[in-house]
Coordinates of C-alpha atoms and ligand atoms in Angstrom, one line a residue:
M1 CA 0.0 0.0 0.0
T2 CA 1.4 3.4 -1.0
T3 CA 1.3 5.8 1.9
L4 CA -0.3 9.2 1.5
K5 CA 0.9 12.2 3.4
N6 CA -2.5 13.8 3.2
D7 CA -5.4 11.4 3.0
R8 CA -8.2 13.5 4.5
F9 CA -10.1 13.6 1.2
L10 CA -10.3 9.8 1.0
R11 CA -11.1 9.6 4.7
A12 CA -13.9 12.1 4.5
L13 CA -15.4 10.3 1.5
L14 CA -15.4 7.1 3.6
R15 CA -16.8 8.9 6.6
E16 CA -13.7 8.3 8.7
P17 CA -12.5 11.0 11.2
V18 CA -10.6 14.0 9.7
D19 CA -8.5 16.8 11.3
T20 CA -9.9 19.5 9.0
T21 CA -12.3 19.6 6.1
P22 CA -10.8 18.5 2.8
V23 CA -11.3 20.7 -0.2
W24 CA -10.8 20.7 -4.0
M25 CA -12.4 22.5 -6.9
M26 CA -14.1 21.0 -9.9
R27 CA -12.2 22.2 -12.9
Q28 CA -9.3 23.4 -10.7
A29 CA -7.0 23.2 -13.6
G30 CA -8.3 25.6 -16.2
R31 CA -8.5 28.9 -17.9
Y32 CA -8.8 31.1 -14.8
L33 CA -5.1 30.3 -14.2
P34 CA -2.6 32.3 -16.3
E35 CA -0.1 29.4 -16.1
Y36 CA -2.8 27.1 -17.6
R37 CA -3.3 29.4 -20.5
A38 CA 0.5 29.5 -21.0
T39 CA 0.8 25.7 -21.1
R40 CA -2.2 25.4 -23.4
A41 CA -0.6 27.9 -25.8
Q42 CA 2.5 25.8 -25.7
A43 CA 0.5 22.7 -26.4
G44 CA -1.3 24.4 -29.3
D45 CA -4.9 23.5 -28.3
F46 CA -6.9 21.8 -25.6
L47 CA -6.9 18.3 -27.0
S48 CA -3.1 18.3 -27.5
L49 CA -2.9 19.4 -23.9
C50 CA -4.9 16.3 -22.9
K51 CA -3.0 13.9 -25.1
N52 CA 0.6 15.0 -24.2
T53 CA 1.5 13.3 -20.9
D54 CA 3.9 16.0 -19.7
F55 CA 1.6 18.9 -20.4
A56 CA -1.4 17.0 -18.8
C57 CA 0.7 16.3 -15.7
E58 CA 1.9 19.9 -15.6
V59 CA -1.6 21.5 -15.7
T60 CA -2.9 19.0 -13.1
L61 CA -0.2 20.1 -10.7
Q62 CA -0.6 23.9 -11.3
P63 CA -3.5 24.5 -8.9
L64 CA -1.7 22.4 -6.2
R65 CA 1.3 24.8 -6.3
R66 CA -1.0 27.7 -5.6
Y67 CA -3.5 26.3 -3.2
A68 CA -3.5 23.9 -0.2
L69 CA -5.8 21.5 -2.1
D70 CA -6.5 18.1 -0.6
A71 CA -6.8 16.3 -3.9
A72 CA -5.6 16.4 -7.5
I73 CA -7.9 15.6 -10.4
L74 CA -6.6 14.1 -13.6
F75 CA -6.4 16.6 -16.4
S76 CA -8.5 15.2 -19.2
D77 CA -12.1 15.5 -20.4
I78 CA -15.3 13.4 -20.3
L79 CA -15.4 13.4 -24.1
T80 CA -12.4 11.2 -24.5
I81 CA -14.7 8.2 -24.6
P82 CA -16.9 9.3 -27.5
D83 CA -13.7 10.4 -29.3
A84 CA -12.2 6.9 -28.8
L85 CA -15.4 5.4 -30.0
G86 CA -14.7 7.1 -33.4
L87 CA -16.8 10.2 -33.3
G88 CA -14.0 12.7 -33.9
L89 CA -13.9 15.3 -31.1
Y90 CA -12.8 18.8 -31.9
F91 CA -13.1 22.2 -30.2
E92 CA -14.0 25.3 -32.1
T93 CA -12.8 28.5 -30.2
G94 CA -15.6 29.9 -28.2
E95 CA -18.1 27.2 -29.2
G96 CA -17.2 24.3 -27.0
P97 CA -16.8 20.7 -28.0
K98 CA -18.1 19.2 -31.3
F99 CA -18.1 15.8 -33.0
H100 CA -17.6 15.1 -36.7
K101 CA -20.1 12.2 -36.4
T102 CA -23.3 11.8 -34.4
V103 CA -25.0 8.6 -33.2
R104 CA -28.7 8.6 -33.9
T105 CA -29.7 5.4 -35.7
E106 CA -29.9 1.8 -34.6
Q107 CA -27.1 1.0 -37.1
E108 CA -24.9 3.7 -35.8
I109 CA -25.3 2.5 -32.2
A110 CA -24.8 -1.2 -33.2
Q111 CA -21.6 -0.2 -35.0
L112 CA -19.9 1.5 -32.0
P113 CA -16.7 -0.4 -31.2
K114 CA -16.1 -2.1 -27.9
L115 CA -13.8 0.1 -25.9
N116 CA -10.4 -1.2 -24.8
S117 CA -9.3 1.8 -22.7
K118 CA -5.8 0.6 -22.0
V119 CA -5.1 0.6 -25.7
D120 CA -7.6 3.2 -27.1
L121 CA -7.1 5.7 -24.3
S122 CA -3.6 4.8 -23.4
Y123 CA -2.7 8.6 -23.3
V124 CA -5.2 8.9 -20.3
M125 CA -3.6 6.0 -18.5
N126 CA -0.1 7.4 -19.1
A127 CA -1.2 10.7 -17.7
V128 CA -2.7 9.0 -14.6
S129 CA 0.5 7.0 -13.8
T130 CA 2.8 10.0 -14.6
I131 CA 0.7 12.3 -12.3
R132 CA 0.7 9.8 -9.5
G133 CA 4.5 9.7 -9.7
A134 CA 4.8 13.5 -9.8
L135 CA 2.5 13.8 -6.8
G136 CA 4.8 11.7 -4.7
G137 CA 2.1 10.7 -2.3
E138 CA 1.3 14.3 -1.3
V139 CA -2.4 14.1 -2.0
P140 CA -4.7 11.5 -3.7
L141 CA -5.5 11.6 -7.4
I142 CA -9.1 11.6 -8.6
G143 CA -10.0 9.8 -11.8
F144 CA -13.3 10.6 -13.6
S145 CA -15.7 9.9 -16.3
G146 CA -18.9 11.4 -17.6
S147 CA -22.1 9.5 -16.9
P148 CA -23.6 7.5 -19.8
W149 CA -26.5 9.9 -20.0
T150 CA -24.3 13.0 -20.2
L151 CA -22.0 11.3 -22.7
A152 CA -25.0 10.3 -24.8
T153 CA -26.3 13.9 -25.0
Y154 CA -23.0 15.0 -26.6
M155 CA -22.9 12.0 -29.0
V156 CA -26.5 12.3 -30.2
E157 CA -26.5 16.1 -30.5
G158 CA -23.0 16.2 -31.9
G159 CA -21.8 18.7 -29.3
S160 CA -23.1 20.9 -26.4
S161 CA -26.9 21.5 -26.2
K162 CA -29.4 23.4 -24.2
E163 CA -32.6 21.6 -25.2
F164 CA -31.3 18.1 -26.0
R165 CA -33.7 17.9 -28.9
F166 CA -32.4 14.7 -30.6
T167 CA -31.5 12.9 -27.4
K168 CA -35.0 13.5 -25.9
Q169 CA -36.6 12.6 -29.2
M170 CA -34.8 9.3 -29.0
M171 CA -35.8 8.9 -25.4
Y172 CA -39.5 9.4 -26.0
A173 CA -39.9 8.0 -29.5
Q174 CA -37.4 5.1 -29.5
P175 CA -36.4 4.5 -25.9
E176 CA -34.9 1.1 -26.7
L177 CA -32.4 2.8 -29.0
L178 CA -31.3 5.1 -26.2
H179 CA -31.0 2.2 -23.8
A180 CA -28.8 0.4 -26.2
L181 CA -26.5 3.4 -26.4
L182 CA -26.5 3.9 -22.7
D183 CA -25.7 0.3 -22.1
H184 CA -22.8 0.5 -24.5
L185 CA -21.6 3.6 -22.7
A186 CA -21.9 2.1 -19.2
E187 CA -19.7 -0.9 -20.3
S188 CA -17.2 1.6 -21.8
V189 CA -17.2 3.7 -18.6
I190 CA -16.6 0.6 -16.4
D191 CA -13.7 -0.4 -18.6
Y192 CA -12.3 3.2 -18.6
L193 CA -12.6 3.8 -14.9
N194 CA -11.2 0.4 -14.0
A195 CA -8.2 1.1 -16.2
Q196 CA -7.7 4.5 -14.5
I197 CA -7.9 2.7 -11.1
E198 CA -5.2 0.2 -12.2
A199 CA -3.1 3.1 -13.5
G200 CA -3.3 4.8 -10.1
A201 CA -6.5 6.8 -9.6
Q202 CA -7.4 6.7 -5.9
A203 CA -11.0 8.0 -6.0
I204 CA -13.5 8.3 -8.8
Q205 CA -16.0 11.0 -9.7
I206 CA -18.8 10.4 -12.3
F207 CA -19.9 13.7 -13.8
D208 CA -23.6 13.6 -14.6
S209 CA -23.6 17.2 -15.8
W210 CA -27.0 16.9 -17.6
G211 CA -28.9 14.5 -15.4
G212 CA -30.8 17.5 -14.1
A213 CA -32.4 18.1 -17.5
L214 CA -34.4 14.8 -17.1
A215 CA -37.9 14.4 -15.7
H216 CA -38.3 12.7 -12.4
R217 CA -39.1 9.2 -13.7
E218 CA -36.7 9.5 -16.6
Y219 CA -33.8 10.4 -14.4
Q220 CA -34.0 7.0 -12.7
E221 CA -34.4 5.1 -15.9
F222 CA -32.0 6.9 -18.2
S223 CA -29.3 8.2 -15.9
L224 CA -29.2 6.8 -12.4
Q225 CA -29.8 3.2 -13.4
Y226 CA -26.6 3.3 -15.5
M227 CA -24.5 5.0 -12.9
Q228 CA -25.6 2.2 -10.5
K229 CA -24.5 -0.4 -13.1
I230 CA -21.1 1.3 -13.3
I231 CA -20.6 1.4 -9.6
A232 CA -21.4 -2.3 -9.4
G233 CA -18.8 -3.0 -12.1
L234 CA -15.9 -0.9 -10.6
K235 CA -12.9 -2.2 -8.7
R236 CA -13.6 -0.8 -5.3
E237 CA -10.2 -1.6 -3.8
H238 CA -6.7 -1.2 -5.2
D239 CA -3.3 -1.4 -3.7
G240 CA -4.7 -2.1 -0.2
R241 CA -7.0 0.9 -0.2
K242 CA -10.7 1.5 -0.9
I243 CA -11.5 3.5 -4.0
P244 CA -14.4 5.9 -3.1
V245 CA -16.9 6.8 -5.8
I246 CA -18.6 10.1 -6.0
I247 CA -21.6 10.7 -8.2
F248 CA -22.4 14.3 -9.2
T249 CA -25.7 15.0 -10.9
K250 CA -25.9 18.7 -11.6
G251 CA -29.5 19.7 -10.8
G252 CA -30.1 16.4 -8.9
G253 CA -30.7 17.7 -5.4
Q254 CA -34.3 16.2 -5.3
W255 CA -33.0 12.7 -6.0
L256 CA -30.6 12.2 -3.2
E257 CA -32.5 9.3 -1.6
S258 CA -32.4 7.2 -4.8
M259 CA -28.7 8.2 -5.4
V260 CA -27.8 6.7 -1.9
A261 CA -29.2 3.4 -3.2
T262 CA -26.6 3.2 -6.0
G263 CA -23.8 2.2 -3.7
A264 CA -21.9 5.4 -4.2
D265 CA -19.7 6.6 -1.3
A266 CA -20.4 10.2 -1.8
L267 CA -22.8 12.5 -3.6
G268 CA -21.8 15.8 -5.2
L269 CA -24.2 18.7 -4.7
D270 CA -24.7 21.8 -6.9
W271 CA -25.4 25.2 -5.2
T272 CA -29.2 25.0 -5.6
T273 CA -29.4 22.4 -2.9
S274 CA -29.4 23.1 0.9
L275 CA -26.4 21.3 2.4
A276 CA -28.1 21.1 5.8
D277 CA -31.3 19.5 4.2
A278 CA -29.1 17.1 2.2
R279 CA -27.3 16.0 5.4
Q280 CA -30.7 15.2 6.9
V281 CA -31.8 13.2 3.9
V282 CA -28.8 11.0 3.6
Q283 CA -28.4 10.5 7.4
G284 CA -24.8 9.6 7.4
R285 CA -25.2 6.8 4.8
V286 CA -23.0 8.6 2.3
A287 CA -20.6 11.5 2.3
L288 CA -21.5 14.8 0.6
Q289 CA -19.4 17.1 -1.5
G290 CA -20.0 20.7 -2.5
N291 CA -21.6 23.1 -2.9
L292 CA -20.6 26.8 -3.0
D293 CA -22.0 28.7 -6.0
P294 CA -18.9 29.1 -8.3
A295 CA -20.0 32.7 -8.9
T296 CA -19.4 33.5 -5.2
L297 CA -15.7 33.9 -6.3
Y298 CA -16.8 37.0 -8.2
G299 CA -17.5 38.6 -4.8
S300 CA -15.0 40.2 -2.3
A301 CA -12.8 38.1 0.0
A302 CA -15.1 39.0 2.9
T303 CA -18.1 37.7 0.9
I304 CA -16.4 34.5 0.1
E305 CA -15.3 33.9 3.7
K306 CA -18.9 34.5 4.9
A307 CA -20.3 32.1 2.3
V308 CA -17.7 29.4 3.2
K309 CA -18.5 29.7 6.9
T310 CA -22.2 29.3 6.3
M311 CA -21.5 26.3 4.1
L312 CA -19.4 24.7 6.9
D313 CA -22.0 25.5 9.5
N314 CA -24.6 23.7 7.5
A315 CA -22.3 20.7 6.9
Y316 CA -21.6 20.2 10.6
R317 CA -24.9 21.5 12.0
N318 CA -26.0 18.2 13.4
G319 CA -22.8 17.3 15.2
E320 CA -21.3 15.2 12.3
K321 CA -17.5 15.1 12.4
T322 CA -16.8 13.9 8.9
G323 CA -18.5 12.7 5.7
Y324 CA -18.1 16.1 4.0
V325 CA -15.7 17.4 1.3
A326 CA -15.8 21.1 0.5
N327 CA -16.0 22.0 -3.2
L328 CA -17.8 24.4 -5.5
G329 CA -21.2 23.4 -6.7
H330 CA -19.9 23.1 -10.3
G331 CA -16.6 23.9 -12.1
I332 CA -14.7 27.1 -11.3
T333 CA -15.3 29.5 -14.2
Q334 CA -12.7 31.1 -16.5
W335 CA -13.6 34.5 -15.0
A336 CA -12.8 33.6 -11.4
D337 CA -9.9 35.6 -9.7
P338 CA -7.2 33.1 -8.7
D339 CA -6.6 35.0 -5.4
H340 CA -10.3 34.4 -4.6
A341 CA -9.9 30.7 -5.1
K342 CA -7.2 30.9 -2.4
V343 CA -9.6 32.6 0.0
F344 CA -12.1 29.8 -0.6
V345 CA -9.5 27.0 0.1
D346 CA -7.9 28.6 3.1
T347 CA -11.2 29.5 4.8
V348 CA -12.3 25.9 4.5
H349 CA -9.2 24.7 6.4
E350 CA -9.2 27.5 8.9
Y351 CA -12.8 27.6 9.8
S352 CA -13.5 23.9 9.9
A353 CA -11.1 23.5 12.9
K354 CA -14.0 25.0 14.9
Y355 CA -16.0 21.8 14.3
L356 CA -13.2 19.2 13.9
G357 CA -10.2 20.5 15.8
Ligands
CP3_25 O1 -11.6 19.4 -13.0 C1 -10.5 19.4 -13.6 O2 -9.6 20.3 -13.4 C2 -10.1 18.3 -14.6 C3 -10.3 18.6 -15.9 C4 -11.7 18.5 -16.6 C5 -12.0 19.2 -17.8 N1 -13.2 18.8 -18.2 C6 -11.0 20.0 -18.5 C7 -11.5 21.0 -19.5 C8 -12.9 17.8 -16.2 C9 -13.2 17.0 -15.0 C10 -13.8 18.0 -17.3 C11 -15.1 17.4 -17.3 C12 -16.1 17.8 -18.3 N2 -15.9 18.1 -19.7 C13 -17.5 17.9 -18.1 C14 -18.2 17.5 -16.8 C15 -18.0 18.5 -15.8 C16 -18.9 19.7 -15.9 O3 -18.3 20.8 -16.0 O4 -20.1 19.5 -15.8 C17 -18.1 18.3 -19.3 C18 -19.6 18.5 -19.5 C19 -17.1 18.4 -20.3 C20 -17.2 18.7 -21.7 C21 -16.5 20.0 -22.1 N3 -15.1 20.1 -22.2 C22 -17.0 21.2 -22.4 C23 -18.5 21.5 -22.4 C24 -16.0 22.1 -22.6 C25 -16.0 23.5 -23.0 C26 -16.4 24.3 -21.8 C27 -15.7 25.6 -21.7 O5 -15.5 26.0 -20.6 O6 -15.4 26.1 -22.8 C28 -14.8 21.3 -22.4 C29 -13.4 21.8 -22.6 C30 -12.6 21.8 -21.3 N4 -12.4 20.7 -20.5 C31 -11.8 22.9 -20.8 C32 -11.1 22.3 -19.7 C33 -10.1 23.0 -18.8 C34 -11.6 24.2 -21.4 C35 -10.8 24.0 -22.6 C36 -9.9 25.2 -22.9 O7 -8.8 25.2 -22.4 O8 -10.3 26.0 -23.7

C-alpha cells in the first residue's frame, strides 16, 4: 500500500475521522489560471494538452502549487470516450466541444466499437501514472468519467446542447435505442474507470452534468440506473485501499434518496441544494461534496469567507464530524480571480477547525 501524506479527502469520503475539512475545486486546472493558459498555448490546443503526458501532468499540478488543495484531479475531459469510439472530437474556439459524427440510428449504435481503454485511451492511463509519480504521495489523485446519459447527449446532439432535442426525441420515440446506447456507454465507462484505477486513480467521480435536464421518472431510468450499473462494475479496492466513488448529478438535489441506493460513497451537490437539508436526507449513509456557487468567487474576500463559513456551519450543524468534502457546486469559471480561489480553500481549512479540531 502506498502511503499518502494527506489522505483526509479519502477519509472524509469514507466517513472516517478527519483533522480538517478536505477541499478541492471542480475544474481546478483551467483557464482562470494564467499558467494554464500559457501551457495550453505551448501545447497548441486543448486536445493536444490532454494527449501530451507531460503537459497534462503539468496542468494537473498547477493549482496544487498555488493552493492547499487536498486532492488532485486528472487533467482530461469526459469526451475522450466518444472520441475513442470514433466520433472525432474537436473544439472550435468559443463554441465548446463538437463531433464530426453523431450517433442517432440503430445501425450507428450497433456499429460502435467495444472500448479497450488501456489501448484506445492509453494517453489517459499514461497521464494517470505520470501524475501519480509526480504527486509523490502528497495528496490523492481523482480519476473521472462522464455518466452514460451525459456522454450520450454529446454523442447524439454532436456537441453541447441546451434543449437536448435529438436525445430527448430518441428517449420518448425510441427508448430502446437510447437504452442500447446507454448500455454500451456504461460498459465503456466501467472499462475506462477500472483502467484509471489500475493506472493509479485513488478516487472516482462520475460527472452527470446533464442529469438535471431529465424528468423525475426518466432520471431514474436513463441516468441513475446506468451510474448504478457502473458502480457495481468498478474495482472498489486497489493497492490495499478502498477507492471511493462520488456521483455528481448537476440539478439532482431532489433525487438524493435514490442516489444513496446506487452504492456510491459520496454525492456531489450543486449550489441550488441546501447542504443542511441534504445531510438530513442522507443521514450519514454517504458523504456529501460541494456546494458553493462558483459565482461566489466574483465577490469580495469577505463575501467568500462568509459564504464558506455558512456552508461549513450547514455541513456540521447536526454534530457530524466527517463525511463532508468542500467544493464548488460546479466547475470554477474562467472569470474567477485566482486569489479568490485561495480565500475559498484557506477559509475551509481554517474555519472547519471550529468543528473538527
Ligand atoms: O476538473 C479538472 O480540473 C479536470 C479537468 C476537466 C476538464 N473537463 C477540462 C476541460 C474535467 C473534470 C472536465 C469534465 C467535463 N468536460 C465535463 C463535466 C464537468 C462539468 O463541467 O459539468 C463536461 C460537460 C465536459 C465537456 C467539455 N469540455 C465542455 C462543455 C468544454 C468546453 C467548456 C468551456 O469551458 O469552454 C470542455 C473543454 C474543457 N475541458 C476545458 C477544460 C479546462 C476548457 C478548454 C480550454 O482550455 O479552452
